[in-house]
Coordinates of C-alpha atoms and ligand atoms in Angstrom, one line a residue:
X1 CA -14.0 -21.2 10.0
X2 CA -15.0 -17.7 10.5
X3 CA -13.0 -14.7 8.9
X4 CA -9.3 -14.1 10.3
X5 CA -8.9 -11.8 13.5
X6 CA -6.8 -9.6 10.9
X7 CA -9.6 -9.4 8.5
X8 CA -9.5 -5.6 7.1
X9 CA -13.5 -4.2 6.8
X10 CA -14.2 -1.0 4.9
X11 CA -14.9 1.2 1.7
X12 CA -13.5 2.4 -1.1
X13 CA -13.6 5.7 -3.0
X14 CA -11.5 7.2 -5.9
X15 CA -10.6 11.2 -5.9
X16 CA -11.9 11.5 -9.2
X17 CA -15.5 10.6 -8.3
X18 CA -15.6 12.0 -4.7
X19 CA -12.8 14.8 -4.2
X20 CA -13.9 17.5 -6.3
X21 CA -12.4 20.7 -5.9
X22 CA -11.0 20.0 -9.3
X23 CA -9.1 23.5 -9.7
X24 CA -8.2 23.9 -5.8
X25 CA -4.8 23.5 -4.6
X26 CA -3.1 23.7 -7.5
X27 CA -4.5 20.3 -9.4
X28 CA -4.2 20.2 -12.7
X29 CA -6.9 18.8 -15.2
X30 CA -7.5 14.8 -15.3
X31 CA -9.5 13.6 -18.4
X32 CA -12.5 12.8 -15.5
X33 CA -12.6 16.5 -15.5
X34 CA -14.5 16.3 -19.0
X35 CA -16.5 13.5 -18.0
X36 CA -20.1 15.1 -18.9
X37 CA -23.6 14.1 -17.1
X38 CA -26.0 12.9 -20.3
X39 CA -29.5 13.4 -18.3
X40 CA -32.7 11.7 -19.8
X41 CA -30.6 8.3 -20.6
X42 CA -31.8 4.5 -21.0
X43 CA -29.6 3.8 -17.7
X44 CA -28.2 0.9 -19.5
X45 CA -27.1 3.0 -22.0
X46 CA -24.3 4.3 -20.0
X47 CA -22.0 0.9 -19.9
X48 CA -21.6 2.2 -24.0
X49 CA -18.6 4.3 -24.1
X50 CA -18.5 6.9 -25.8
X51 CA -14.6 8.1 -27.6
X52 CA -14.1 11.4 -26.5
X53 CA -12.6 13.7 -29.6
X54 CA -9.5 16.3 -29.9
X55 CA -12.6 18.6 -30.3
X56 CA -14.8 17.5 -27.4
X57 CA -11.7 17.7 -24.7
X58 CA -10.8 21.1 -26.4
X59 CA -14.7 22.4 -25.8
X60 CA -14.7 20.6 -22.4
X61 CA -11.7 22.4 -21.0
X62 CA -13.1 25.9 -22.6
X63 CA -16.2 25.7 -20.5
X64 CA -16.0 26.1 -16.3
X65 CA -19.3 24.6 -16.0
X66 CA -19.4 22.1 -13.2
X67 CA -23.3 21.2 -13.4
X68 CA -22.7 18.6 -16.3
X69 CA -19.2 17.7 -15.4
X70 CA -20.2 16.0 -12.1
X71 CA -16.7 14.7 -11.1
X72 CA -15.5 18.1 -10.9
X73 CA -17.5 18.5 -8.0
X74 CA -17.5 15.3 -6.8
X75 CA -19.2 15.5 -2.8
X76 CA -16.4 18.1 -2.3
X77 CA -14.5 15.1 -0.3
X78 CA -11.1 17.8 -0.8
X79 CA -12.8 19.9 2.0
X80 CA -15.4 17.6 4.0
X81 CA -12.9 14.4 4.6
X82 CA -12.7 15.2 8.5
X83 CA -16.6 14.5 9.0
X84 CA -16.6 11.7 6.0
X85 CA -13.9 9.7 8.0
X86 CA -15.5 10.2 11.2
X87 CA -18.5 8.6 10.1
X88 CA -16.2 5.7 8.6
X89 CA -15.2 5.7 12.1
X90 CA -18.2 5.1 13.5
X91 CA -18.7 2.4 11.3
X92 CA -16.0 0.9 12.4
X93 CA -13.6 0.6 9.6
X94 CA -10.4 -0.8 10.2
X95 CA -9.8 0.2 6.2
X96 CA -10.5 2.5 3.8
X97 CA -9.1 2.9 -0.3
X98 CA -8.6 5.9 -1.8
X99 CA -6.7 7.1 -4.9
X100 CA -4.1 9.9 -5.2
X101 CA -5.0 11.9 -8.2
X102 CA -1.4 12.0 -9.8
X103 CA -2.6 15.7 -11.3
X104 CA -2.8 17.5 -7.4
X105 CA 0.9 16.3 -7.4
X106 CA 2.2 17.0 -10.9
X107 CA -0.2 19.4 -12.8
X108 CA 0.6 18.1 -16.0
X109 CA 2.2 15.0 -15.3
X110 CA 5.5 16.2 -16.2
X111 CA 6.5 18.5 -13.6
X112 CA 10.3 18.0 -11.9
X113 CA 8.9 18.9 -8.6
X114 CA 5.3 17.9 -7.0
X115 CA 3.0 20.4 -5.9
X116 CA 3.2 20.7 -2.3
X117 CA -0.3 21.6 -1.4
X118 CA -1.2 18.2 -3.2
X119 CA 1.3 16.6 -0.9
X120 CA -0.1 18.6 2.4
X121 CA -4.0 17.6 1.1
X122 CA -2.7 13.6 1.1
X123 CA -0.8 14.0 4.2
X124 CA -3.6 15.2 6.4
X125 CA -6.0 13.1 4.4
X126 CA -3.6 9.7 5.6
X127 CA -2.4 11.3 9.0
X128 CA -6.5 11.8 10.1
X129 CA -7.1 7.9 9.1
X130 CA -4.4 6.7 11.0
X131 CA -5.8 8.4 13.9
X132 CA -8.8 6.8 13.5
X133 CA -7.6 3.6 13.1
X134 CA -8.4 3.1 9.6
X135 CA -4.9 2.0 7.6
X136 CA -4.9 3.5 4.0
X137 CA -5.4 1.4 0.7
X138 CA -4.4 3.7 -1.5
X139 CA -4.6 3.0 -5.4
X140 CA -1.5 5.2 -7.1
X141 CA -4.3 5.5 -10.9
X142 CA -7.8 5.2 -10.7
X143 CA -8.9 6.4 -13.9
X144 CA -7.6 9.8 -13.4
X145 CA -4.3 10.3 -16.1
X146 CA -3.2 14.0 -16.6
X147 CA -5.0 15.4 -19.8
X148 CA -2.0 17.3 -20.7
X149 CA -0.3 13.7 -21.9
X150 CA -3.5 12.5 -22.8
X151 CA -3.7 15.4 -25.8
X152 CA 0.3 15.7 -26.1
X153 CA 1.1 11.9 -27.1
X154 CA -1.6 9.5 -25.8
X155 CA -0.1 9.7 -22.6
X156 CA 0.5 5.8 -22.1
X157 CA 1.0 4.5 -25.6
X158 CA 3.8 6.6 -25.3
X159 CA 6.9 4.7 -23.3
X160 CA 8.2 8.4 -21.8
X161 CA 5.3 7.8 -19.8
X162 CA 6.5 5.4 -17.6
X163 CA 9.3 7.0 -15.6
X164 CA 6.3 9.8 -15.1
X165 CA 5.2 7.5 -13.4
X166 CA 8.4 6.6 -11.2
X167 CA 8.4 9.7 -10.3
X168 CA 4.7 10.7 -9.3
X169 CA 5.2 7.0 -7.8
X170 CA 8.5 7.3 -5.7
X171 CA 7.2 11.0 -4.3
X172 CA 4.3 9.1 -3.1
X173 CA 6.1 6.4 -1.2
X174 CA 9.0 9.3 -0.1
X175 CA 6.0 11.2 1.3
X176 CA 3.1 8.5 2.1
X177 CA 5.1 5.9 2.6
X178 CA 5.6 5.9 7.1
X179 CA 1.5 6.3 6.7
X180 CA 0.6 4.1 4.0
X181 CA 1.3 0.1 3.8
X182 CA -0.9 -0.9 1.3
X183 CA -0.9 -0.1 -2.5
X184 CA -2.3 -0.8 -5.5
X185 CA -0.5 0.2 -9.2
X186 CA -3.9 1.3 -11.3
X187 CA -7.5 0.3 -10.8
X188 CA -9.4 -2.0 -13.0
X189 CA -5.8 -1.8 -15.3
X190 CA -7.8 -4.7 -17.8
X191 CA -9.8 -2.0 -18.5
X192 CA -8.0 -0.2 -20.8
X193 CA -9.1 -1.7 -23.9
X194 CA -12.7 -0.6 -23.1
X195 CA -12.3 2.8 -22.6
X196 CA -8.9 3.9 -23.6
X197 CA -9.4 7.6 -22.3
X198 CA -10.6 6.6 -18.6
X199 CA -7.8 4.3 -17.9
X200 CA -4.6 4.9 -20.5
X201 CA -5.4 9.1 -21.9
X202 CA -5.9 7.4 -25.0
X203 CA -7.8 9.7 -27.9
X204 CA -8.9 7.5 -30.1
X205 CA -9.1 9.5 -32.9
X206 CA -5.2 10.7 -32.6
X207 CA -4.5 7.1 -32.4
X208 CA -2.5 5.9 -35.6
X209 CA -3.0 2.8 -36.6
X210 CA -5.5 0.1 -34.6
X211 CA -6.6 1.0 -31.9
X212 CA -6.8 -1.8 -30.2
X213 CA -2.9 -2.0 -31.0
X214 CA -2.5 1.2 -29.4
X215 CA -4.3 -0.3 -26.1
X216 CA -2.0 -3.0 -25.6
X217 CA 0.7 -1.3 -26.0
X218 CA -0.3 1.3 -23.7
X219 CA -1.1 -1.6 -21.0
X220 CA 2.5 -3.4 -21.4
X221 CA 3.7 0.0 -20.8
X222 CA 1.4 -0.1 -18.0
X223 CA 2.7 -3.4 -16.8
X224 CA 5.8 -2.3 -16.7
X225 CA 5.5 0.9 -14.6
X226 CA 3.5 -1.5 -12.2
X227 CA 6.4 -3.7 -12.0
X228 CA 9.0 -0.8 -11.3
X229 CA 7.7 0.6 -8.9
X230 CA 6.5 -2.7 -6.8
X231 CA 10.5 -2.9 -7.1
X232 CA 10.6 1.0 -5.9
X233 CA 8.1 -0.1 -2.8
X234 CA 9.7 -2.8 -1.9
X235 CA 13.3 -1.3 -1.6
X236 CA 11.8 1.9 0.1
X237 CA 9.1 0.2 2.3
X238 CA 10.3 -3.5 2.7
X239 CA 7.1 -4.2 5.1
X240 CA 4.9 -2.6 2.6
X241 CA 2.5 -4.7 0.1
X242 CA 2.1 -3.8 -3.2
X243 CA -1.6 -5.0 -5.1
X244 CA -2.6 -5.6 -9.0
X245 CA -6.6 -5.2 -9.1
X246 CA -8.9 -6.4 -12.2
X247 CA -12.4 -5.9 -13.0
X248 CA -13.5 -9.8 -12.1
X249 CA -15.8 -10.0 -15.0
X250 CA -16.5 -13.6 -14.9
X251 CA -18.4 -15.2 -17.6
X252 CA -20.4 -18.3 -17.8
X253 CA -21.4 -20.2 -21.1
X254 CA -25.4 -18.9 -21.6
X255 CA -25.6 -23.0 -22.4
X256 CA -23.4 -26.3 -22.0
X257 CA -22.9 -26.4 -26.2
X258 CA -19.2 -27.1 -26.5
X259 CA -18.9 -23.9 -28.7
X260 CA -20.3 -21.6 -25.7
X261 CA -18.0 -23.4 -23.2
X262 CA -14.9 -22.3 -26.0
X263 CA -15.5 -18.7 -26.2
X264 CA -16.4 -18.5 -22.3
X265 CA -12.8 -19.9 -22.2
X266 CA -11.6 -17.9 -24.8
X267 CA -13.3 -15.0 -22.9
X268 CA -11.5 -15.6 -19.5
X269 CA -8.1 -15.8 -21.5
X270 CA -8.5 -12.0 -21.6
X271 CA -9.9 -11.5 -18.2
X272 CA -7.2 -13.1 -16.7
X273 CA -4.3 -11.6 -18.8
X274 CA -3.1 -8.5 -16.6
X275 CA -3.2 -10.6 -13.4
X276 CA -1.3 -13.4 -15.3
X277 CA 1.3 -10.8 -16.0
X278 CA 1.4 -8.6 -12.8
X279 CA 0.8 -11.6 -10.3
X280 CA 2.6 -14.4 -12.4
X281 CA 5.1 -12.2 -13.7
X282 CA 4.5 -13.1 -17.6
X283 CA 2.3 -13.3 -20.7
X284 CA 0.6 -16.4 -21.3
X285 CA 2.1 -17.9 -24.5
X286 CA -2.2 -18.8 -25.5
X287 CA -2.9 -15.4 -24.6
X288 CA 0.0 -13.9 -27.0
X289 CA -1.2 -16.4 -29.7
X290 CA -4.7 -14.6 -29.3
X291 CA -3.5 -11.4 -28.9
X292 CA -1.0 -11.7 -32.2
X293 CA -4.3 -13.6 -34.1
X294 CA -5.9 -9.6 -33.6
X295 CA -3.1 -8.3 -34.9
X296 CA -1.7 -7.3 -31.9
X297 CA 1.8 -7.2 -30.9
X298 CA 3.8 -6.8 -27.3
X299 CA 6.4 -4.1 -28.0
X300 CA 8.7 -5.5 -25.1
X301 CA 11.8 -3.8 -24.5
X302 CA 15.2 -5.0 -23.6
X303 CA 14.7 -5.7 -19.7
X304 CA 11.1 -5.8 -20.0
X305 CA 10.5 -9.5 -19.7
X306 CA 13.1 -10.1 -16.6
X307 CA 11.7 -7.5 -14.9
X308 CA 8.0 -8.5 -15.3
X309 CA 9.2 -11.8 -14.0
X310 CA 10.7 -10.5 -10.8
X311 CA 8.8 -8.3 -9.3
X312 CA 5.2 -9.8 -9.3
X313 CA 2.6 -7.9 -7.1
X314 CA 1.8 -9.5 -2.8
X315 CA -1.4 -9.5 -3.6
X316 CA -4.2 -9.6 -6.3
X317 CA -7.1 -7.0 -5.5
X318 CA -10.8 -7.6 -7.8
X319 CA -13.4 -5.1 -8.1
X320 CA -16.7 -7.6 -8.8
X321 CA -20.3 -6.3 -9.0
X322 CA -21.7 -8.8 -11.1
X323 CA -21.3 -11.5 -13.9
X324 CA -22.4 -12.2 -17.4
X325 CA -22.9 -15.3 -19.7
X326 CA -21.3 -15.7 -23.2
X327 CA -23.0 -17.5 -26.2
X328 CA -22.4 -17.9 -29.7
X329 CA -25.8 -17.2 -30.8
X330 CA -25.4 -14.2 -32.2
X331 CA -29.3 -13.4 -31.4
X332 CA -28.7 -13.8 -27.5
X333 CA -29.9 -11.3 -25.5
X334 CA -27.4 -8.8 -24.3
X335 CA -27.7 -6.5 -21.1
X336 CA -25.2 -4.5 -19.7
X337 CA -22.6 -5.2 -16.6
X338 CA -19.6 -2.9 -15.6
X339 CA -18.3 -0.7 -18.9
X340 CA -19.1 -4.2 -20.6
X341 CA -22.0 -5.9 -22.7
X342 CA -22.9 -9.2 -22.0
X343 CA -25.6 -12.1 -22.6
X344 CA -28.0 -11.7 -19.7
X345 CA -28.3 -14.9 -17.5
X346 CA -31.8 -16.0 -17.2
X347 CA -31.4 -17.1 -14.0
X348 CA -30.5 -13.8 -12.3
X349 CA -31.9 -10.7 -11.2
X350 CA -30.7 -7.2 -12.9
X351 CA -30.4 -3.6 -11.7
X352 CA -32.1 -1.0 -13.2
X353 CA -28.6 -0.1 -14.3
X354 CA -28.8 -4.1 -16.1
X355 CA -25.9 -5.3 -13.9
X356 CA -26.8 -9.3 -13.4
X357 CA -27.0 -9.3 -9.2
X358 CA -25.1 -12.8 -8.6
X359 CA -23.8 -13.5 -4.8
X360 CA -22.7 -17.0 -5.5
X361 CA -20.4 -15.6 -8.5
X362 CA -18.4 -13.8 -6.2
X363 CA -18.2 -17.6 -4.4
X364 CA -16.8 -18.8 -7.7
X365 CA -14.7 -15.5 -8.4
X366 CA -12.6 -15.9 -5.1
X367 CA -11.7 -19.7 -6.3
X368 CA -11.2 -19.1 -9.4
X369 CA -8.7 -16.7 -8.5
X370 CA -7.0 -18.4 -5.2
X371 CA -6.6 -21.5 -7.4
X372 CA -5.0 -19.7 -10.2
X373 CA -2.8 -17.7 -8.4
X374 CA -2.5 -19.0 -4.7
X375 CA -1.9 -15.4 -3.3
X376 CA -3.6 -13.5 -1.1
X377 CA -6.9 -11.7 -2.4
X378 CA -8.2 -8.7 -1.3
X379 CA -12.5 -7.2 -2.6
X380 CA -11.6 -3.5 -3.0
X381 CA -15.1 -2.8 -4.4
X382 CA -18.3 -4.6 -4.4
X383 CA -21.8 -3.3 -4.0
X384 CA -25.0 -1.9 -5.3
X385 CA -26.1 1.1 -7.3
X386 CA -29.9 2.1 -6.9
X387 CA -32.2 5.1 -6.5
X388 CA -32.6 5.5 -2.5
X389 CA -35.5 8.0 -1.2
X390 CA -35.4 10.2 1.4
X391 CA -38.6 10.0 3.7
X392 CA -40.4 12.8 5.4
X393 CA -38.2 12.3 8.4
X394 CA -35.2 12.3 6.7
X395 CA -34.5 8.4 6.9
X396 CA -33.1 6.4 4.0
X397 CA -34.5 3.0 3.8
X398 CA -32.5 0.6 1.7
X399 CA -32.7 -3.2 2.7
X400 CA -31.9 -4.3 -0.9
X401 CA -28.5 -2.8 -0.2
X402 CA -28.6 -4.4 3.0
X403 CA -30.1 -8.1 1.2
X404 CA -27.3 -7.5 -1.6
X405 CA -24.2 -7.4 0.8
X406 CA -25.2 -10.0 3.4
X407 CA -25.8 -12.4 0.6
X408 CA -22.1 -11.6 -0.9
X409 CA -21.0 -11.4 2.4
X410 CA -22.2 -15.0 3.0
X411 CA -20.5 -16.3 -0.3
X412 CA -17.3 -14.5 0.5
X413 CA -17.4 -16.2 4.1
X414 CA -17.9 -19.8 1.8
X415 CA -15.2 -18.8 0.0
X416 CA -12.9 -18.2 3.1
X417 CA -14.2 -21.1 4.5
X418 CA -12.9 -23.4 1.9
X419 CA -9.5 -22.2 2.1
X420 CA -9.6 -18.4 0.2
X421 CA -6.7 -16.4 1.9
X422 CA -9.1 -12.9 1.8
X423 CA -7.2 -10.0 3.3
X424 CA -10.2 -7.9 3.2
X425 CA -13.4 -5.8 2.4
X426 CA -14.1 -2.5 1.0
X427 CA -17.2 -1.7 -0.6
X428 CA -18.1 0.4 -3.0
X429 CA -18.4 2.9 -1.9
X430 CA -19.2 3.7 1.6
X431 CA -20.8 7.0 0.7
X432 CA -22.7 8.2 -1.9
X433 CA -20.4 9.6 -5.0
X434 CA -20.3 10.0 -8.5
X435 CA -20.4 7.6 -10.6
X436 CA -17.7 6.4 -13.1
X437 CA -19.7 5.3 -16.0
X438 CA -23.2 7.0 -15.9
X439 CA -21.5 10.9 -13.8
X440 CA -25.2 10.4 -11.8
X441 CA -25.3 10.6 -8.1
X442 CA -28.5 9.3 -8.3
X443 CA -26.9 5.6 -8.7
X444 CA -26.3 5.5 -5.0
X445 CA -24.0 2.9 -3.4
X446 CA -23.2 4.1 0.2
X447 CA -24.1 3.6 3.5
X448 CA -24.3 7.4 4.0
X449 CA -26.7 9.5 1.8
X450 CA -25.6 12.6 0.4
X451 CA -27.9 15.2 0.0
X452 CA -27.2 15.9 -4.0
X453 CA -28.8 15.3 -6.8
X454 CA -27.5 15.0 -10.5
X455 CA -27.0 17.9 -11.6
X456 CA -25.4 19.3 -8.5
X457 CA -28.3 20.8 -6.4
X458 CA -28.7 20.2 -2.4
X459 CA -26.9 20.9 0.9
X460 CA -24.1 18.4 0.1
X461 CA -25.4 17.0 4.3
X462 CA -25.1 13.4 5.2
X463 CA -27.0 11.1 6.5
X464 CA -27.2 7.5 7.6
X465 CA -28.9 4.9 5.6
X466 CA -30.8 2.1 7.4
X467 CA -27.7 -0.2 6.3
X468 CA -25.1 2.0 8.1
X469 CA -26.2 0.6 11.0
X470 CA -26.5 -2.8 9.4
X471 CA -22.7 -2.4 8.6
X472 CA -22.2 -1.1 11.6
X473 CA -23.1 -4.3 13.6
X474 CA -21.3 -6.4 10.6
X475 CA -18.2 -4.9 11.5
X476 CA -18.4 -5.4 14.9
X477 CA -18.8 -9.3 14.8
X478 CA -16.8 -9.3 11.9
X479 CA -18.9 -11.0 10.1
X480 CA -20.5 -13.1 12.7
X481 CA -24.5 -11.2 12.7
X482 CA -25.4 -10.2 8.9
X483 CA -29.0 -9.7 10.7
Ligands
BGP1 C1 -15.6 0.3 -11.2 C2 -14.7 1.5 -10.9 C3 -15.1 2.4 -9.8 C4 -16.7 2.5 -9.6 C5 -17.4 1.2 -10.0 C6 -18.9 1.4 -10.0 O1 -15.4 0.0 -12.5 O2 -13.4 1.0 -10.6 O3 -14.5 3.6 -9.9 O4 -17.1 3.5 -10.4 O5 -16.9 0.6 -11.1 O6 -19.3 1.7 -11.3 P1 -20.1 3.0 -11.6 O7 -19.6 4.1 -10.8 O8 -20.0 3.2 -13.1 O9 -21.6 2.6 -11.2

């Protein structure tokens, strides 16, 4: 069995780490806009998060700097998408996932009317895809949440929040919705309770009360908002698929000693929570047990449960880079994975960034998934962050990018090949951005090199990487020649 004739190949971005422009067009300020650059770093040291403070957003806000606040600049996607998409193009995507930052349509998130030059910067942005061919997969919150909720009221611990959402939501279908087909709710949504401001505008320090409590909370509201407005989609846009997506973190016992095999299971009881919820449509009664064990109650509303249960998401959507092992011993080595620590797996190779490089585990992720939840799957961000160089002549070398996808690319093929419904592919991400955890360019995923370094300084100009042209010829035998 090969991959289906239908089988979507791309790349995926998120307008936090790529758009820029972060005052332009009437935006208003995301909490990625204080996001600061820490030069001189361990680069493991950036998977630690760090809580942001009243104080620190406050300062952040005050100063117009954009060398240490690299997703304010992002690669100035806002102004260079024509030429970006054209080299998609030329790639030959038939897909490509972006975000709508919900702050270039309501400022602060509370607005009664969007901002129509956010609206026009989407429309062309979707339009100019289309006429390449490349159908949108656009994700509605990718770690962008309007500061001003964020410092007013922890935006999503409070419940108000959620019919902001409806509305930043239903603009975005009445305007998107004749160019875009496929959505998700919010990006790596399990990933609230590791960095409360990224995902939920959680301040930790305004938080009353645990604030682990206050994460929950803020992801059943969350839940719910997803769930409302897959309803919303699916009565505006009947054809049109709605997606969950979680951070596919899996974890392996570091040995086969029953008690490392219980907290791996204990383990994957959390990672597969939100997609329990948003693609089985309820809380597992183990996982409530756990949860209420921490102290940690659901605050479900009247409603909250039935509507949870009837509208589920079409599809489940994973972000997986890399996977860790769990032990008991408390003296296990640890190394760092995706905004996570974990016990590093003897048998695998690390980046310089720590993430445990595992091909096979993305074999095992796709299973473990299509077993659990027999719905359709769909990668919307795998790759490899590493320090590329730029010869004399201008070329960018890079065949351990190229030796990292074809050997998740052969795995994902297995995975298909034993029965995996896999809608489709985007890396991450097709051109060099910013990064989410670490603000470097300098951790460089893409295909296409752009000419910046961390702190902001080059001619922005892109160029193909040696694996362009390895993706290239991917693409165009789907599959068939990984070279
Ligand atoms: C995921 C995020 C992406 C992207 C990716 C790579 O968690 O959904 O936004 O950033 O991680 O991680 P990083 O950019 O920290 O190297």
């Amino acid at each position: 069995m090969a991959l289906s004739d239908s089988f979507l190949w791309g790349g995926a971005l998120a307008a936090n780490q790529a758009e820029g422009a972060w005052r332009e067009g009437g935006r208003g300020p995301a909490v990625s806009d204080i996001a600061k650059y820490r030069p001189n770093v361990d680069p493991r040291e950036y998977a630690i998060h760090h809580a942001h403070t009243v104080e620190s957003i406050t300062a952040a806000m005050a100063d117009d700097d954009e060398t240490y606040y690299p997703k304010r600049r992002g690669i100035d996607f806002y102004h260079r998408y024509p030429e970006d998409l054209a080299l998609f193009a030329e790639m030959g995507f038939t897909v490509l996932r972006v975000s709508i930052a919900w702050t270039r349509l309501y400022p602060t998130g509370e607005e009664t009317e969007p901002n129509e030059e956010g609206i026009a910067f989407y429309e062309g942005l979707f339009t100019q895809m289309r006429r390449l061919g490349i159908e949108p997969l656009v994700t509605l919150s990718h770690y962008d949440p309007p500061l001003a909720l964020a410092l007013k009221n922890n935006c999503w611990v409070d419940r108000g929040t959620i019919a902001l959402f409806e509305r930043f939501a239903r603009t975005c279908f009445e305007r998107f919705g004749h160019l875009v087909k496929l959505w998700l709710s919010f990006n790596e949504i399990d990933g609230i309770v590791r960095h409360p401001l990224t995902s939920g505008g959680i301040i930790e320090e305004t938080v009353e009360g645990s604030i682990l409590q206050a994460c929950y909370t803020a992801l059943h509201h969350q839940f719910v908002a997803s769930a409302s407005v897959t309803r919303m989609l699916h009565e505006m846009w009947p054809e049109s698929q709605m997606g969950c997506m979680l951070t596919m973190l899996k974890t392996y016992p570091l040995t086969c000693h029953p008690d490392d095999i219980a907290a791996t299971q204990a383990k994957d009881r959390l990672l597969y929570l939100c997609t329990d919820v948003q693609a089985g449509g309820a809380y597992p009664r183990l996982a409530l047990n756990a949860l209420a064990r921490q102290g940690v109650e659901i605050p479900f509303a009247e409603g909250d449960a039935e509507l949870l249960r009837e509208h589920p998401v079409d599809f489940i959507s994973l972000s997986y880079y890399m996977t860790l092992a769990e032990s008991v011993d408390p003296d296990a080595e640890r190394t760092p994975g995706n905004t996570v620590l974990g016990v590093k797996n003897p048998y695998l190779e690390s980046s310089e960034w720590g993430w445990q490089i595992d091909p096979v585990g993305l074999r095992i992720s796709l299973i473990d998934l299509y077993d659990r939840y027999g719905k359709p799957l769909f990668i919307v961000e795998n790759g490899l962050g590493m320090r590329d160089e730029l010869t004399a002549e201008g070329r960018i070398h890079d065949p351990y990018r190229i030796d990292y996808f074809r050997a998740h690319f052969r795995e994902m093929i297995r995975a298909v090949d034993e029965g995996v419904e896999l809608m489709g592919y985007t890396s991450w991400a097709p051109i060099d951005i910013i990064s989410a955890s670490s603000s470097q360019i300098s951790k460089r995923y893409g295909f296409i090199h752009v000419d910046l370094d961390d702190l902001g300084r080059g001619s922005g100009e892109r160029r193909r990487k040696d694996s362009f042209w390895w993706y290239q010829r991917v693409i165009a035998t789907n599959g068939a020649d990984l070279g």
